[in-house]
Tab-separated table of N, CA, C and O in Angstrom:
chain	number	residue	atom	x	y	z
P	1	MET	N	-47.175	134.372	9.001
P	1	MET	CA	-46.148	134.663	8.008
P	1	MET	C	-46.770	135.538	6.923
P	1	MET	O	-47.848	135.224	6.425
P	2	PRO	N	-46.069	136.611	6.513
P	2	PRO	CA	-46.609	137.480	5.469
P	2	PRO	C	-46.870	136.726	4.168
P	2	PRO	O	-46.266	135.694	3.892
P	3	LYS	N	-47.739	137.261	3.345
P	3	LYS	CA	-48.169	136.625	2.104
P	3	LYS	C	-47.056	136.390	1.093
P	3	LYS	O	-47.219	135.632	0.160
P	4	PHE	N	-45.925	137.034	1.276
P	4	PHE	CA	-44.834	136.931	0.315
P	4	PHE	C	-44.032	135.638	0.437
P	4	PHE	O	-43.264	135.313	-0.451
P	5	PHE	N	-44.194	134.911	1.537
P	5	PHE	CA	-43.285	133.818	1.822
P	5	PHE	C	-43.990	132.474	1.891
P	5	PHE	O	-45.104	132.361	2.377
P	6	THR	N	-43.284	131.436	1.437
P	6	THR	CA	-43.829	130.081	1.466
P	6	THR	C	-43.482	129.370	2.763
P	6	THR	O	-44.170	128.443	3.141
P	7	GLY	N	-42.375	129.770	3.387
P	7	GLY	CA	-41.936	129.108	4.607
P	7	GLY	C	-41.085	127.880	4.336
P	7	GLY	O	-40.673	127.187	5.257
P	8	LYS	N	-40.812	127.604	3.072
P	8	LYS	CA	-40.021	126.423	2.705
P	8	LYS	C	-38.525	126.695	2.707
P	8	LYS	O	-37.732	125.771	2.750
P	9	ARG	N	-38.147	127.969	2.630
P	9	ARG	CA	-36.736	128.364	2.612
P	9	ARG	C	-36.548	129.510	3.584
P	9	ARG	O	-37.498	130.104	4.060
P	10	GLU	N	-35.287	129.848	3.830
P	10	GLU	CA	-35.015	130.988	4.692
P	10	GLU	C	-35.581	132.247	4.040
P	10	GLU	O	-35.574	132.391	2.817
P	11	VAL	N	-36.079	133.150	4.852
P	11	VAL	CA	-36.761	134.343	4.354
P	11	VAL	C	-35.857	135.170	3.446
P	11	VAL	O	-36.292	135.641	2.387
P	12	TYR	N	-34.601	135.345	3.811
P	12	TYR	CA	-33.719	136.174	2.976
P	12	TYR	C	-33.557	135.575	1.582
P	12	TYR	O	-33.454	136.300	0.593
P	13	LEU	N	-33.580	134.247	1.486
P	13	LEU	CA	-33.473	133.604	0.176
P	13	LEU	C	-34.743	133.809	-0.640
P	13	LEU	O	-34.694	133.970	-1.857
P	14	GLU	N	-35.886	133.831	0.034
P	14	GLU	CA	-37.138	134.083	-0.664
P	14	GLU	C	-37.183	135.522	-1.189
P	14	GLU	O	-37.657	135.767	-2.299
P	15	VAL	N	-36.674	136.459	-0.401
P	15	VAL	CA	-36.595	137.857	-0.846
P	15	VAL	C	-35.647	137.945	-2.042
P	15	VAL	O	-35.974	138.563	-3.066
P	16	ALA	N	-34.494	137.320	-1.936
P	16	ALA	CA	-33.517	137.331	-3.029
P	16	ALA	C	-34.099	136.683	-4.280
P	16	ALA	O	-33.922	137.208	-5.391
P	17	ASP	N	-34.802	135.572	-4.121
P	17	ASP	CA	-35.406	134.891	-5.274
P	17	ASP	C	-36.401	135.789	-5.988
P	17	ASP	O	-36.481	135.793	-7.214
P	18	ARG	N	-37.153	136.554	-5.221
P	18	ARG	CA	-38.149	137.460	-5.806
P	18	ARG	C	-37.466	138.488	-6.710
P	18	ARG	O	-37.876	138.695	-7.854
P	19	TYR	N	-36.398	139.098	-6.215
P	19	TYR	CA	-35.702	140.105	-7.019
P	19	TYR	C	-34.911	139.473	-8.159
P	19	TYR	O	-34.786	140.059	-9.232
P	20	GLU	N	-34.394	138.270	-7.961
P	20	GLU	CA	-33.708	137.564	-9.041
P	20	GLU	C	-34.684	137.294	-10.184
P	20	GLU	O	-34.355	137.476	-11.363
P	21	ARG	N	-35.902	136.893	-9.837
P	21	ARG	CA	-36.940	136.670	-10.842
P	21	ARG	C	-37.251	137.965	-11.603
P	21	ARG	O	-37.366	137.959	-12.827
P	22	TYR	N	-37.394	139.059	-10.866
P	22	TYR	CA	-37.670	140.352	-11.506
P	22	TYR	C	-36.574	140.713	-12.505
P	22	TYR	O	-36.855	141.226	-13.588
P	23	ILE	N	-35.330	140.470	-12.144
P	23	ILE	CA	-34.201	140.791	-13.020
P	23	ILE	C	-34.221	139.892	-14.251
P	23	ILE	O	-34.093	140.362	-15.380
P	24	LYS	N	-34.414	138.593	-14.056
P	24	LYS	CA	-34.367	137.648	-15.176
P	24	LYS	C	-35.549	137.805	-16.120
P	24	LYS	O	-35.431	137.536	-17.309
P	25	LEU	N	-36.696	138.273	-15.596
P	25	LEU	CA	-37.865	138.493	-16.443
P	25	LEU	C	-37.838	139.844	-17.134
P	25	LEU	O	-38.671	140.127	-17.987
P	26	GLY	N	-36.881	140.696	-16.753
P	26	GLY	CA	-36.768	142.003	-17.365
P	26	GLY	C	-37.613	143.083	-16.715
P	26	GLY	O	-37.689	144.199	-17.217
P	27	VAL	N	-38.243	142.759	-15.591
P	27	VAL	CA	-38.993	143.770	-14.853
P	27	VAL	C	-38.022	144.829	-14.346
P	27	VAL	O	-38.326	146.019	-14.351
P	28	LEU	N	-36.855	144.377	-13.921
P	28	LEU	CA	-35.759	145.268	-13.534
P	28	LEU	C	-34.651	145.090	-14.564
P	28	LEU	O	-34.195	143.973	-14.803
P	29	SER	N	-34.237	146.172	-15.180
P	29	SER	CA	-33.203	146.129	-16.215
P	29	SER	C	-31.873	146.599	-15.648
P	29	SER	O	-31.827	147.218	-14.588
P	30	GLU	N	-30.807	146.358	-16.410
P	30	GLU	CA	-29.495	146.789	-15.942
P	30	GLU	C	-29.481	148.283	-15.686
P	30	GLU	O	-30.046	149.074	-16.442
P	31	GLY	N	-28.904	148.648	-14.555
P	31	GLY	CA	-28.829	150.043	-14.148
P	31	GLY	C	-29.995	150.508	-13.297
P	31	GLY	O	-29.932	151.567	-12.696
P	32	ASP	N	-31.075	149.729	-13.239
P	32	ASP	CA	-32.218	150.105	-12.400
P	32	ASP	C	-31.845	150.017	-10.927
P	32	ASP	O	-31.122	149.106	-10.519
P	33	LYS	N	-32.366	150.956	-10.159
P	33	LYS	CA	-32.114	150.971	-8.726
P	33	LYS	C	-33.158	150.116	-8.012
P	33	LYS	O	-34.349	150.245	-8.282
P	34	LEU	N	-32.698	149.251	-7.117
P	34	LEU	CA	-33.614	148.473	-6.295
P	34	LEU	C	-34.167	149.360	-5.190
P	34	LEU	O	-33.517	150.329	-4.787
P	35	PRO	N	-35.352	149.023	-4.684
P	35	PRO	CA	-35.907	149.808	-3.573
P	35	PRO	C	-34.974	149.758	-2.361
P	35	PRO	O	-34.207	148.803	-2.200
P	36	SER	N	-35.074	150.765	-1.518
P	36	SER	CA	-34.219	150.795	-0.331
P	36	SER	C	-34.523	149.608	0.573
P	36	SER	O	-35.620	149.043	0.546
P	37	VAL	N	-33.537	149.252	1.370
P	37	VAL	CA	-33.682	148.144	2.315
P	37	VAL	C	-34.878	148.395	3.236
P	37	VAL	O	-35.708	147.507	3.462
P	38	ARG	N	-34.980	149.602	3.736
P	38	ARG	CA	-36.081	149.926	4.651
P	38	ARG	C	-37.436	149.821	3.974
P	38	ARG	O	-38.401	149.345	4.554
P	39	ALA	N	-37.525	150.275	2.731
P	39	ALA	CA	-38.800	150.226	2.005
P	39	ALA	C	-39.241	148.781	1.773
P	39	ALA	O	-40.410	148.442	1.968
P	40	VAL	N	-38.305	147.933	1.369
P	40	VAL	CA	-38.636	146.525	1.129
P	40	VAL	C	-39.017	145.839	2.444
P	40	VAL	O	-39.989	145.082	2.499
P	41	ALA	N	-38.268	146.132	3.497
P	41	ALA	CA	-38.550	145.531	4.797
P	41	ALA	C	-39.953	145.897	5.271
P	41	ALA	O	-40.708	145.039	5.745
P	42	GLU	N	-40.302	147.161	5.114
P	42	GLU	CA	-41.622	147.607	5.541
P	42	GLU	C	-42.715	146.976	4.677
P	42	GLU	O	-43.725	146.508	5.189
P	43	ASP	N	-42.489	146.933	3.378
P	43	ASP	CA	-43.462	146.371	2.447
P	43	ASP	C	-43.707	144.884	2.711
P	43	ASP	O	-44.840	144.420	2.665
P	44	MET	N	-42.632	144.148	2.986
P	44	MET	CA	-42.739	142.705	3.169
P	44	MET	C	-42.959	142.294	4.619
P	44	MET	O	-43.201	141.122	4.891
P	45	GLY	N	-42.809	143.234	5.532
P	45	GLY	CA	-43.005	142.913	6.938
P	45	GLY	C	-41.888	142.088	7.541
P	45	GLY	O	-42.132	141.188	8.349
P	46	VAL	N	-40.663	142.383	7.123
P	46	VAL	CA	-39.499	141.663	7.653
P	46	VAL	C	-38.505	142.669	8.229
P	46	VAL	O	-38.617	143.874	8.026
P	47	ASN	N	-37.512	142.144	8.903
P	47	ASN	CA	-36.457	142.956	9.478
P	47	ASN	C	-35.554	143.499	8.364
P	47	ASN	O	-35.239	142.763	7.417
P	48	PRO	N	-35.126	144.744	8.463
P	48	PRO	CA	-34.207	145.283	7.445
P	48	PRO	C	-32.939	144.454	7.273
P	48	PRO	O	-32.391	144.375	6.168
P	49	ASN	N	-32.473	143.817	8.335
P	49	ASN	CA	-31.279	142.968	8.218
P	49	ASN	C	-31.520	141.801	7.263
P	49	ASN	O	-30.601	141.354	6.576
P	50	THR	N	-32.746	141.308	7.213
P	50	THR	CA	-33.104	140.218	6.313
P	50	THR	C	-32.984	140.675	4.866
P	50	THR	O	-32.445	139.971	4.010
P	51	VAL	N	-33.479	141.872	4.585
P	51	VAL	CA	-33.406	142.420	3.225
P	51	VAL	C	-31.951	142.689	2.856
P	51	VAL	O	-31.529	142.399	1.733
P	52	GLN	N	-31.175	143.218	3.790
P	52	GLN	CA	-29.760	143.475	3.524
P	52	GLN	C	-29.036	142.180	3.185
P	52	GLN	O	-28.211	142.137	2.266
P	53	LYS	N	-29.370	141.116	3.886
P	53	LYS	CA	-28.755	139.816	3.621
P	53	LYS	C	-29.163	139.320	2.230
P	53	LYS	O	-28.348	138.758	1.500
P	54	ALA	N	-30.409	139.555	1.846
P	54	ALA	CA	-30.883	139.170	0.513
P	54	ALA	C	-30.134	139.952	-0.564
P	54	ALA	O	-29.701	139.384	-1.570
P	55	TYR	N	-29.990	141.256	-0.366
P	55	TYR	CA	-29.260	142.079	-1.327
P	55	TYR	C	-27.793	141.644	-1.420
P	55	TYR	O	-27.222	141.612	-2.505
P	56	SER	N	-27.194	141.287	-0.301
P	56	SER	CA	-25.808	140.797	-0.306
P	56	SER	C	-25.708	139.493	-1.097
P	56	SER	O	-24.748	139.274	-1.840
P	57	HIS	N	-26.714	138.638	-0.932
P	57	HIS	CA	-26.750	137.371	-1.674
P	57	HIS	C	-26.837	137.642	-3.181
P	57	HIS	O	-26.124	137.015	-3.970
P	58	LEU	N	-27.684	138.581	-3.573
P	58	LEU	CA	-27.803	138.947	-4.990
P	58	LEU	C	-26.489	139.505	-5.520
P	58	LEU	O	-26.115	139.260	-6.674
P	59	GLU	N	-25.776	140.243	-4.671
P	59	GLU	CA	-24.479	140.789	-5.079
P	59	GLU	C	-23.463	139.664	-5.271
P	59	GLU	O	-22.683	139.677	-6.226
P	60	GLU	N	-23.499	138.669	-4.394
P	60	GLU	CA	-22.599	137.521	-4.544
P	60	GLU	C	-22.875	136.774	-5.845
P	60	GLU	O	-21.959	136.217	-6.452
P	61	LEU	N	-24.140	136.758	-6.263
P	61	LEU	CA	-24.517	136.092	-7.513
P	61	LEU	C	-24.167	136.936	-8.741
P	61	LEU	O	-24.282	136.469	-9.873
P	62	GLY	N	-23.750	138.182	-8.517
P	62	GLY	CA	-23.385	139.067	-9.610
P	62	GLY	C	-24.572	139.731	-10.290
P	62	GLY	O	-24.443	140.270	-11.381
P	63	LEU	N	-25.740	139.699	-9.640
P	63	LEU	CA	-26.938	140.278	-10.237
P	63	LEU	C	-27.093	141.759	-9.927
P	63	LEU	O	-27.744	142.483	-10.677
P	64	VAL	N	-26.518	142.195	-8.816
P	64	VAL	CA	-26.614	143.598	-8.416
P	64	VAL	C	-25.253	144.089	-7.958
P	64	VAL	O	-24.361	143.290	-7.662
P	65	VAL	N	-25.133	145.405	-7.889
P	65	VAL	CA	-23.919	146.030	-7.378
P	65	VAL	C	-24.350	147.139	-6.424
P	65	VAL	O	-25.321	147.848	-6.689
P	66	THR	N	-23.645	147.249	-5.310
P	66	THR	CA	-23.934	148.288	-4.333
P	66	THR	C	-23.001	149.460	-4.559
P	66	THR	O	-21.780	149.284	-4.645
P	67	VAL	N	-23.588	150.637	-4.677
P	67	VAL	CA	-22.809	151.871	-4.824
P	67	VAL	C	-22.983	152.637	-3.514
P	67	VAL	O	-24.097	153.045	-3.188
P	68	PRO	N	-21.894	152.781	-2.739
P	68	PRO	CA	-22.008	153.467	-1.450
P	68	PRO	C	-22.676	154.832	-1.570
P	68	PRO	O	-22.406	155.592	-2.497
P	69	LYS	N	-23.568	155.102	-0.641
P	69	LYS	CA	-24.311	156.369	-0.549
P	69	LYS	C	-25.305	156.584	-1.696
P	69	LYS	O	-25.949	157.615	-1.769
P	70	LYS	N	-25.415	155.630	-2.618
P	70	LYS	CA	-26.333	155.758	-3.761
P	70	LYS	C	-27.422	154.697	-3.731
P	70	LYS	O	-28.561	154.978	-4.039
P	71	GLY	N	-27.043	153.441	-3.428
P	71	GLY	CA	-28.025	152.360	-3.398
P	71	GLY	C	-27.538	151.100	-4.076
P	71	GLY	O	-26.350	150.928	-4.336
P	72	VAL	N	-28.501	150.230	-4.360
P	72	VAL	CA	-28.217	148.947	-4.976
P	72	VAL	C	-28.825	148.973	-6.383
P	72	VAL	O	-29.996	149.306	-6.555
P	73	PHE	N	-28.002	148.614	-7.378
P	73	PHE	CA	-28.418	148.684	-8.774
P	73	PHE	C	-28.249	147.336	-9.452
P	73	PHE	O	-27.336	146.572	-9.126
P	74	VAL	N	-29.102	147.077	-10.441
P	74	VAL	CA	-28.973	145.861	-11.232
P	74	VAL	C	-27.669	145.942	-11.996
P	74	VAL	O	-27.365	146.958	-12.635
P	75	SER	N	-26.902	144.893	-11.925
P	75	SER	CA	-25.578	144.849	-12.555
P	75	SER	C	-25.687	144.828	-14.074
P	75	SER	O	-26.653	144.332	-14.640
P	76	VAL	N	-24.684	145.354	-14.717
P	76	VAL	CA	-24.642	145.336	-16.178
P	76	VAL	C	-24.232	143.959	-16.702
P	76	VAL	O	-24.306	143.707	-17.891
P	77	ASN	N	-23.822	143.073	-15.814
P	77	ASN	CA	-23.362	141.746	-16.218
P	77	ASN	C	-24.379	140.655	-15.916
P	77	ASN	O	-24.020	139.517	-15.681
P	78	THR	N	-25.665	140.952	-15.944
P	78	THR	CA	-26.674	139.970	-15.562
P	78	THR	C	-27.035	139.019	-16.682
P	78	THR	O	-27.762	138.066	-16.478
P	79	LYS	N	-26.558	139.264	-17.888
P	79	LYS	CA	-26.959	138.400	-19.014
P	79	LYS	C	-25.898	137.424	-19.386
P	79	LYS	O	-24.792	137.475	-19.120
């Protein structure tokens, strides 16, 4: 298992938790673009579908918004 994961939860939730932490700590601010699905998948050694599921989960939580053909951005309503 890659170094990014504990194995205690589903991988997509661990990916989502990582980005949720970044947003809440202010590492990623409103309007910031998240890395592409492919870039994160390659960096973490997971399937791109896993990252897409994580990004969808973050969108359901209202932390990010997907702009077609542009990418995924930190939502302005995260506070």
